[in-house]
């Protein structure tokens, strides 16, 4: 099929790896007529919560009647998930057309874009061609040298700063913070849900040096939890104009309050830039936001949770959800983890956070050349004195988990979006496990 052939070309660009720097993407977009200059944007960086924050923004603006582009990464199952307008994925026909078009335009230029550079340029072209009102652009990695960092946004967001991609961004939180602060520009205020004093200080200093304003969670806005359950998160939002706004969201976990708070405050800033968004739009936008693979719950007997926590901070958020919600249910069964990680992650610290809550752990390998081998991960758990089960594939892991689970148990897939994406596709394709009667 032509689509699969062109997509294969795009994926073949992964052989050129990750090249942090802006010269390539600037050259590429210049050839294409700089489509990024023809769209209004919001830029979202941060270690965790970028996608959720971007999804909330897109949902609220859609409810307000705007045509909203959303560019995120990675995808769970299909490339088209990365590029959306008003919750509709880009069509395969448009992907096919744009890949061919870009290849034709750069032919003979000597330019060799990476996968992410090509995908980013494709998204910019798509949004510009469709004449959208605004696009929410998620950073791929870091910020300063990320391919998305050639836009001039209306608002920049830094969700948080934690340890991840240290081989590219530096070994300390301060190094990582400076890389993420690279998205701060004089044209746009910056909103952050980061709360660590030393990191906040860096963000504020960079913003001041750049000639723009910074707004922080806990200082300029907050989200006060009312109740967090396995079904909803209910909270009061307090910001600039909006105070005591009661909201309900299907995004689960206390950590999502930080993301939603940042998104709503960004909306407040946009209202000062000509966007017409009212409380009703925010209420419905928050209520309608979904973000697959992030504490996504499939009820049943047993229930299944898919959570793409792929670093230590993400696992901490999952642990807090287990403690604050799952272990407080009326009927508490066993928790069975299906766990797989990529080679560049701190698998040891992630495993250590899960072990106290695990009745069983099934080790598997993400379907990626970067996936950590099952044998190595088994040794890590053995170092904690834990005898884990193993499965060579996600499908085998899913079958094994269903086999050993009782009706009141919860199966949690986590450690990598590759693991979660494949598990989700299997569940949606063949259906959730048959509901068994409780004994």
Short mmCIF file of C-alpha atoms in Angstrom, two decimals:
data_model
loop_
_atom_site.label_atom_id
_atom_site.label_comp_id
_atom_site.label_asym_id
_atom_site.label_seq_id
_atom_site.Cartn_x
_atom_site.Cartn_y
_atom_site.Cartn_z
CA UNK A 1 0.00 0.00 0.00
CA UNK A 2 1.30 3.51 -0.82
CA UNK A 3 0.56 4.76 2.71
CA UNK A 4 2.54 1.95 4.32
CA UNK A 5 5.40 2.49 1.87
CA UNK A 6 5.61 6.22 2.63
CA UNK A 7 5.29 5.57 6.36
CA UNK A 8 8.11 3.03 6.08
CA UNK A 9 10.25 5.79 4.56
CA UNK A 10 9.39 8.07 7.47
CA UNK A 11 10.27 5.40 10.03
CA UNK A 12 13.50 4.67 8.16
CA UNK A 13 14.64 8.15 9.17
CA UNK A 14 15.00 6.82 12.72
CA UNK A 15 18.34 5.41 11.59
CA UNK A 16 19.64 8.97 11.87
CA UNK A 17 18.77 8.94 15.56
CA UNK A 18 18.14 11.97 17.73
CA UNK A 19 19.93 15.12 16.60
CA UNK A 20 19.25 17.99 18.95
CA UNK A 21 19.68 21.26 17.07
CA UNK A 22 17.65 23.72 15.03
CA UNK A 23 19.64 24.18 11.81
CA UNK A 24 18.13 21.10 10.13
CA UNK A 25 14.50 21.92 10.97
CA UNK A 26 14.96 25.58 10.03
CA UNK A 27 16.39 24.56 6.67
CA UNK A 28 13.60 22.04 6.13
CA UNK A 29 10.81 24.46 7.02
CA UNK A 30 12.38 27.23 4.93
CA UNK A 31 12.17 24.95 1.89
CA UNK A 32 8.50 24.31 2.74
CA UNK A 33 7.68 28.01 3.05
CA UNK A 34 7.94 28.20 6.85
CA UNK A 35 4.45 26.86 7.61
CA UNK A 36 5.04 27.31 11.35
CA UNK A 37 4.93 31.08 10.83
CA UNK A 38 1.36 30.87 9.55
CA UNK A 39 -0.19 29.37 12.68
CA UNK A 40 -0.76 30.63 16.21
CA UNK A 41 0.70 28.24 18.77
CA UNK A 42 1.08 27.29 22.41
CA UNK A 43 4.35 25.50 23.21
CA UNK A 44 4.40 22.80 25.92
CA UNK A 45 7.62 21.43 27.46
CA UNK A 46 8.30 19.43 30.62
CA UNK A 47 9.40 16.01 31.80
CA UNK A 48 5.92 14.65 32.54
CA UNK A 49 2.41 15.84 31.83
CA UNK A 50 3.05 17.55 28.48
CA UNK A 51 0.54 15.47 26.58
CA UNK A 52 -2.17 15.72 29.24
CA UNK A 53 -1.72 19.49 29.49
CA UNK A 54 -1.84 19.85 25.71
CA UNK A 55 -4.96 17.67 25.50
CA UNK A 56 -6.76 19.79 28.11
CA UNK A 57 -5.90 22.99 26.26
CA UNK A 58 -7.10 21.57 22.96
CA UNK A 59 -10.35 20.36 24.53
CA UNK A 60 -11.20 23.71 26.14
CA UNK A 61 -10.44 25.70 22.99
CA UNK A 62 -12.48 23.26 20.90
CA UNK A 63 -15.44 23.75 23.25
CA UNK A 64 -15.06 27.50 22.70
CA UNK A 65 -15.58 26.95 18.98
CA UNK A 66 -12.02 27.17 17.75
CA UNK A 67 -10.31 24.93 15.22
CA UNK A 68 -7.47 23.49 17.31
CA UNK A 69 -4.43 21.56 16.14
CA UNK A 70 -2.68 19.18 18.52
CA UNK A 71 0.82 17.80 17.90
CA UNK A 72 2.10 15.26 20.43
CA UNK A 73 4.51 12.35 20.65
CA UNK A 74 4.99 9.47 20.80
CA UNK A 75 1.90 7.68 19.53
CA UNK A 76 0.44 4.57 21.15
CA UNK A 77 -0.69 2.60 18.10
CA UNK A 78 -0.70 4.66 14.90
CA UNK A 79 1.30 7.60 13.59
CA UNK A 80 -1.90 9.54 12.87
CA UNK A 81 -2.47 9.96 16.63
CA UNK A 82 0.35 12.51 16.72
CA UNK A 83 -1.42 15.10 14.58
CA UNK A 84 -5.03 16.03 15.31
CA UNK A 85 -7.53 18.80 14.68
CA UNK A 86 -10.47 18.97 17.08
CA UNK A 87 -9.91 15.37 18.25
CA UNK A 88 -9.81 14.02 14.69
CA UNK A 89 -6.58 12.30 13.69
CA UNK A 90 -4.92 13.33 10.48
CA UNK A 91 -6.14 11.02 7.71
CA UNK A 92 -3.83 8.47 6.15
CA UNK A 93 -4.50 10.17 2.81
CA UNK A 94 -3.18 13.47 4.19
CA UNK A 95 -0.13 11.75 5.70
CA UNK A 96 0.58 10.09 2.35
CA UNK A 97 0.18 13.36 0.45
CA UNK A 98 2.36 15.37 2.84
CA UNK A 99 5.19 12.82 3.01
CA UNK A 100 5.31 12.71 -0.79
CA UNK A 101 5.11 16.49 -1.01
CA UNK A 102 7.91 17.08 1.48
CA UNK A 103 10.14 14.43 -0.10
CA UNK A 104 9.66 16.07 -3.48
CA UNK A 105 10.44 19.54 -2.18
CA UNK A 106 13.66 18.54 -0.38
CA UNK A 107 14.92 16.38 -3.23
CA UNK A 108 18.37 17.52 -4.26
CA UNK A 109 18.76 19.81 -1.26
CA UNK A 110 21.24 17.53 0.49
CA UNK A 111 19.07 17.82 3.60
CA UNK A 112 18.74 14.69 5.72
CA UNK A 113 16.04 15.23 8.35
CA UNK A 114 15.52 12.93 11.31
CA UNK A 115 12.21 11.18 11.92
CA UNK A 116 11.09 13.79 14.44
CA UNK A 117 12.16 16.73 12.28
CA UNK A 118 10.23 15.36 9.32
CA UNK A 119 7.15 14.61 11.45
CA UNK A 120 7.25 18.09 12.99
CA UNK A 121 7.49 19.80 9.61
CA UNK A 122 4.64 17.60 8.37
CA UNK A 123 2.48 18.72 11.30
CA UNK A 124 3.25 22.38 10.67
CA UNK A 125 2.32 21.99 6.99
CA UNK A 126 -0.91 20.18 7.83
CA UNK A 127 -2.03 22.80 10.32
CA UNK A 128 -1.13 25.68 8.00
CA UNK A 129 -2.92 24.06 5.06
CA UNK A 130 -6.07 23.53 7.15
CA UNK A 131 -6.17 27.14 8.33
CA UNK A 132 -6.66 26.29 11.99
CA UNK A 133 -7.12 28.97 14.66
CA UNK A 134 -4.38 27.71 16.99
CA UNK A 135 -2.13 24.67 17.52
CA UNK A 136 -0.88 23.13 20.75
CA UNK A 137 2.68 21.94 20.09
CA UNK A 138 4.32 19.45 22.46
CA UNK A 139 8.11 19.41 22.72
CA UNK A 140 9.70 16.09 21.78
CA UNK A 141 12.70 16.26 24.13
CA UNK A 142 14.14 19.05 26.23
CA UNK A 143 13.22 22.30 24.56
CA UNK A 144 16.14 24.52 23.61
CA UNK A 145 17.31 22.34 20.73
CA UNK A 146 14.06 20.49 20.05
CA UNK A 147 12.74 20.58 16.49
CA UNK A 148 9.52 22.25 17.66
CA UNK A 149 11.45 25.25 18.99
CA UNK A 150 11.22 27.34 15.83
CA UNK A 151 7.73 28.62 16.65
CA UNK A 152 6.83 31.95 18.25
CA UNK A 153 4.04 30.93 20.63
CA UNK A 154 1.40 33.02 22.35
CA UNK A 155 2.17 31.20 25.63
CA UNK A 156 4.90 28.74 26.66
CA UNK A 157 4.32 26.06 29.29
CA UNK A 158 6.86 24.08 31.32
CA UNK A 159 4.95 21.39 33.19
CA UNK A 160 7.72 20.15 35.48
CA UNK A 161 11.40 19.23 35.56
CA UNK A 162 12.46 15.72 36.58
CA UNK A 163 15.22 13.28 35.66
CA UNK A 164 14.84 11.87 32.15
CA UNK A 165 16.95 11.78 28.98
CA UNK A 166 19.99 12.77 31.05
CA UNK A 167 22.34 11.55 28.32
CA UNK A 168 20.99 14.34 26.10
CA UNK A 169 19.86 17.01 28.56
CA UNK A 170 22.50 16.79 31.27
CA UNK A 171 22.97 14.95 34.58
CA UNK A 172 21.37 17.44 36.99
CA UNK A 173 17.89 18.88 37.37
CA UNK A 174 19.40 22.33 36.87
CA UNK A 175 20.88 21.23 33.51
CA UNK A 176 17.54 19.77 32.46
CA UNK A 177 15.70 22.91 33.58
CA UNK A 178 17.93 25.13 31.46
CA UNK A 179 17.24 22.97 28.41
CA UNK A 180 13.49 23.20 28.96
CA UNK A 181 13.74 26.94 29.58
CA UNK A 182 15.10 27.19 26.05
CA UNK A 183 11.50 27.48 24.83
CA UNK A 184 11.00 30.74 26.74
CA UNK A 185 10.78 33.69 24.36
CA UNK A 186 10.16 37.40 24.75
CA UNK A 187 6.94 37.12 22.74
CA UNK A 188 5.24 34.78 25.20
CA UNK A 189 4.62 34.54 28.95
CA UNK A 190 5.58 31.21 30.53
CA UNK A 191 3.31 29.14 32.78
CA UNK A 192 4.69 26.36 34.96
CA UNK A 193 3.34 23.75 37.35
CA UNK A 194 6.85 23.11 38.71
CA UNK A 195 7.01 23.62 42.47
CA UNK A 196 10.65 22.92 43.40
CA UNK A 197 12.15 26.21 44.61
CA UNK A 198 15.51 25.83 42.87
CA UNK A 199 13.91 24.98 39.52
CA UNK A 200 11.30 27.74 39.84
CA UNK A 201 14.12 30.19 40.42
CA UNK A 202 15.76 29.14 37.15
CA UNK A 203 12.50 29.49 35.21
CA UNK A 204 11.85 32.93 36.69
CA UNK A 205 15.39 34.14 35.96
CA UNK A 206 15.31 32.94 32.35
CA UNK A 207 11.89 34.53 31.83
CA UNK A 208 13.08 37.83 33.27
CA UNK A 209 16.24 37.76 31.16
CA UNK A 210 14.09 37.02 28.09
CA UNK A 211 11.88 40.01 28.85
CA UNK A 212 8.72 38.08 29.60
CA UNK A 213 6.57 37.17 32.60
CA UNK A 214 6.39 33.84 34.42
CA UNK A 215 3.41 32.39 36.29
CA UNK A 216 3.70 29.48 38.72
CA UNK A 217 1.45 26.89 40.35
CA UNK A 218 0.88 27.71 44.03
CA UNK A 219 1.74 31.35 43.50
CA UNK A 220 -0.48 32.56 40.67
CA UNK A 221 -2.93 29.66 40.39
CA UNK A 222 -3.77 26.31 41.95
CA UNK A 223 -6.13 23.35 41.82
CA UNK A 224 -7.51 22.21 45.17
CA UNK A 225 -8.64 18.55 45.24
CA UNK A 226 -12.17 17.76 46.40
CA UNK A 227 -12.14 14.04 45.61
CA UNK A 228 -9.98 11.78 43.48
CA UNK A 229 -11.47 8.39 42.56
CA UNK A 230 -10.85 5.71 39.97
CA UNK A 231 -13.49 7.44 37.84
CA UNK A 232 -13.03 11.19 38.25
CA UNK A 233 -10.89 13.99 39.63
CA UNK A 234 -12.95 16.79 41.20
CA UNK A 235 -11.27 20.05 42.20
CA UNK A 236 -11.57 23.80 42.66
CA UNK A 237 -9.52 25.98 40.32
CA UNK A 238 -8.23 29.34 41.49
CA UNK A 239 -6.47 31.64 39.06
CA UNK A 240 -6.37 35.22 37.87
CA UNK A 241 -10.00 36.01 37.07
CA UNK A 242 -11.50 32.64 37.93
CA UNK A 243 -11.78 31.77 41.62
CA UNK A 244 -13.39 28.71 43.20
CA UNK A 245 -14.42 27.16 39.90
CA UNK A 246 -15.59 23.58 40.60
CA UNK A 247 -14.48 21.15 37.90
CA UNK A 248 -14.68 17.43 37.20
CA UNK A 249 -12.28 15.56 34.93
CA UNK A 250 -11.82 12.01 33.68
CA UNK A 251 -8.05 12.47 33.95
CA UNK A 252 -7.14 10.40 36.99
CA UNK A 253 -4.60 11.11 39.69
CA UNK A 254 -3.65 14.06 41.87
CA UNK A 255 -0.74 14.88 39.56
CA UNK A 256 -3.23 15.77 36.82
CA UNK A 257 -4.45 18.71 38.90
CA UNK A 258 -1.12 20.43 38.24
CA UNK A 259 -1.47 19.85 34.51
CA UNK A 260 -5.08 21.02 34.40
CA UNK A 261 -4.24 24.06 36.51
CA UNK A 262 -1.51 25.10 34.08
CA UNK A 263 -3.82 24.59 31.12
CA UNK A 264 -6.64 26.68 32.62
CA UNK A 265 -4.29 29.51 33.58
CA UNK A 266 -2.97 29.49 30.02
CA UNK A 267 -6.56 29.84 28.83
CA UNK A 268 -6.94 32.84 31.14
CA UNK A 269 -3.89 34.41 29.50
CA UNK A 270 -5.30 33.69 26.04
CA UNK A 271 -8.48 35.60 26.88
CA UNK A 272 -6.24 38.64 27.14
CA UNK A 273 -4.95 37.93 23.64
CA UNK A 274 -8.29 38.00 21.87
CA UNK A 275 -9.58 34.47 22.52
CA UNK A 276 -13.18 34.24 23.70
CA UNK A 277 -13.38 31.46 26.30
CA UNK A 278 -15.85 31.43 29.19
CA UNK A 279 -16.40 29.30 32.31
CA UNK A 280 -18.81 26.99 30.51
CA UNK A 281 -16.19 26.20 27.86
CA UNK A 282 -13.67 25.40 30.58
CA UNK A 283 -16.10 23.20 32.51
CA UNK A 284 -17.09 21.18 29.44
CA UNK A 285 -13.55 21.14 28.05
CA UNK A 286 -12.13 19.74 31.28
CA UNK A 287 -14.98 17.24 31.55
CA UNK A 288 -14.54 15.99 28.00
CA UNK A 289 -10.75 15.61 28.02
CA UNK A 290 -9.40 12.10 27.70
CA UNK A 291 -5.80 11.06 27.23
CA UNK A 292 -5.33 7.36 26.40
CA UNK A 293 -2.70 5.32 28.19
CA UNK A 294 -2.38 7.63 31.18
CA UNK A 295 -4.07 5.99 34.17
CA UNK A 296 -6.64 4.73 31.70
CA UNK A 297 -9.03 2.35 33.44
CA UNK A 298 -10.82 -0.59 31.83
CA UNK A 299 -13.36 -1.76 34.44
CA UNK A 300 -14.05 -5.44 34.77
CA UNK A 301 -13.28 -8.50 36.85
CA UNK A 302 -10.32 -8.09 36.90
CA UNK A 303 -9.92 -4.40 36.07
CA UNK A 304 -7.06 -3.18 33.90
CA UNK A 305 -5.15 0.09 34.20
CA UNK A 306 -2.83 1.32 31.46
CA UNK A 307 -0.33 3.93 32.60
CA UNK A 308 2.55 5.07 30.44
CA UNK A 309 4.76 6.08 33.37
CA UNK A 310 8.21 5.78 31.82
CA UNK A 311 10.48 7.44 34.36
CA UNK A 312 10.85 7.67 38.12
CA UNK A 313 8.59 10.71 38.49
CA UNK A 314 5.86 9.01 36.46
CA UNK A 315 6.04 5.89 38.61
CA UNK A 316 5.79 8.06 41.74
CA UNK A 317 2.53 9.52 40.37
CA UNK A 318 1.25 5.98 39.72
CA UNK A 319 2.27 4.94 43.23
CA UNK A 320 0.34 7.87 44.71
CA UNK A 321 -2.75 6.85 42.73
CA UNK A 322 -2.43 3.30 44.06
CA UNK A 323 -2.11 4.54 47.65
CA UNK A 324 -4.71 7.27 47.45
CA UNK A 325 -7.35 5.53 45.34
CA UNK A 326 -6.91 1.82 44.61
CA UNK A 327 -6.02 0.75 48.14
CA UNK A 328 -9.00 2.68 49.52
CA UNK A 329 -11.62 0.85 47.47
CA UNK A 330 -14.29 -1.13 49.34
CA UNK A 331 -12.96 -4.37 47.88
CA UNK A 332 -9.19 -4.49 47.50
CA UNK A 333 -7.80 -7.39 45.52
CA UNK A 334 -4.27 -8.08 44.39
CA UNK A 335 -2.30 -5.73 42.16
CA UNK A 336 -0.56 -7.44 39.26
CA UNK A 337 2.01 -5.36 37.39
CA UNK A 338 3.04 -5.96 33.79
CA UNK A 339 6.30 -4.03 33.53
CA UNK A 340 8.66 -3.29 30.66
CA UNK A 341 11.07 -0.39 30.12
CA UNK A 342 13.49 1.05 27.60
CA UNK A 343 17.24 0.69 28.06
CA UNK A 344 17.85 4.37 28.83
CA UNK A 345 15.50 4.45 31.83
CA UNK A 346 16.35 4.04 35.52
CA UNK A 347 14.67 0.65 35.73
CA UNK A 348 16.03 -0.04 39.21
CA UNK A 349 14.45 2.96 40.91
CA UNK A 350 11.19 2.47 38.99
CA UNK A 351 11.02 -1.18 40.06
CA UNK A 352 11.72 -0.25 43.66
CA UNK A 353 8.66 2.02 43.77
CA UNK A 354 6.31 -0.70 42.51
CA UNK A 355 7.46 -3.70 44.53
CA UNK A 356 5.72 -2.79 47.85
CA UNK A 357 2.32 -2.82 46.10
CA UNK A 358 2.80 -5.86 43.87
CA UNK A 359 1.28 -9.26 44.52
CA UNK A 360 2.71 -10.44 41.20
CA UNK A 361 5.04 -8.84 38.66
CA UNK A 362 5.21 -9.94 35.04
CA UNK A 363 8.32 -8.76 33.21
CA UNK A 364 8.14 -8.18 29.47
CA UNK A 365 10.06 -6.32 26.77
CA UNK A 366 8.69 -3.33 24.86
CA UNK A 367 8.47 -3.92 21.12
CA UNK A 368 11.37 -1.58 20.38
CA UNK A 369 15.05 -1.98 19.61
CA UNK A 370 15.56 0.23 22.67
CA UNK A 371 13.63 -2.20 24.91
CA UNK A 372 15.45 -3.58 27.95
CA UNK A 373 15.87 -7.36 27.79
CA UNK A 374 13.66 -9.42 30.07
CA UNK A 375 16.68 -11.20 31.57
CA UNK A 376 18.28 -7.93 32.69
CA UNK A 377 15.04 -6.69 34.21
CA UNK A 378 14.54 -10.02 35.99
CA UNK A 379 17.98 -9.59 37.59
CA UNK A 380 17.00 -6.12 38.81
CA UNK A 381 13.94 -7.52 40.58
CA UNK A 382 15.95 -10.44 41.95
CA UNK A 383 18.27 -7.82 43.46
CA UNK A 384 15.26 -6.66 45.47
CA UNK A 385 14.56 -10.26 46.49
CA UNK A 386 11.54 -10.51 44.19
CA UNK A 387 10.88 -13.49 41.93
CA UNK A 388 9.02 -12.07 38.96
CA UNK A 389 7.25 -13.91 36.17
CA UNK A 390 8.22 -13.26 32.56
CA UNK A 391 6.61 -13.09 29.14
CA UNK A 392 8.40 -12.58 25.84
CA UNK A 393 5.64 -10.47 24.29
CA UNK A 394 2.95 -8.07 25.48
CA UNK A 395 0.30 -10.47 24.20
CA UNK A 396 1.74 -13.31 26.29
CA UNK A 397 1.98 -10.99 29.30
CA UNK A 398 -1.68 -10.00 28.92
CA UNK A 399 -2.77 -13.64 28.71
CA UNK A 400 -0.66 -14.58 31.72
CA UNK A 401 -2.01 -11.68 33.78
CA UNK A 402 -5.61 -12.65 33.01
CA UNK A 403 -4.83 -16.27 33.89
CA UNK A 404 -3.47 -15.54 37.37
CA UNK A 405 -5.87 -12.70 38.26
CA UNK A 406 -8.92 -13.08 40.48
CA UNK A 407 -12.11 -11.05 39.87
CA UNK A 408 -11.29 -8.34 42.43
CA UNK A 409 -7.73 -7.84 41.21
CA UNK A 410 -6.25 -4.98 39.19
CA UNK A 411 -3.76 -5.54 36.38
CA UNK A 412 -1.52 -2.52 35.74
CA UNK A 413 0.54 -2.20 32.56
CA UNK A 414 3.30 0.37 33.00
CA UNK A 415 6.96 1.28 32.47
CA UNK A 416 6.77 2.33 28.83
CA UNK A 417 4.32 3.80 26.34
CA UNK A 418 5.38 0.98 24.01
CA UNK A 419 4.06 -1.55 26.54
CA UNK A 420 0.88 0.44 27.15
CA UNK A 421 0.26 1.11 23.46
CA UNK A 422 0.46 -2.54 22.47
CA UNK A 423 -1.61 -3.69 25.46
CA UNK A 424 -4.25 -1.10 24.65
CA UNK A 425 -4.46 -2.20 21.04
CA UNK A 426 -4.85 -5.83 22.12
CA UNK A 427 -7.60 -4.97 24.60
CA UNK A 428 -9.51 -2.82 22.12
CA UNK A 429 -9.10 -5.32 19.28
CA UNK A 430 -10.07 -8.51 21.04
CA UNK A 431 -12.01 -7.05 23.94
CA UNK A 432 -11.38 -6.90 27.66
CA UNK A 433 -11.15 -10.20 29.54
CA UNK A 434 -14.49 -11.92 30.18
CA UNK A 435 -16.03 -10.78 33.45
CA UNK A 436 -15.90 -13.58 35.97
CA UNK A 437 -18.26 -13.95 38.88
CA UNK A 438 -16.84 -12.95 42.24
CA UNK A 439 -16.60 -15.93 44.52
#
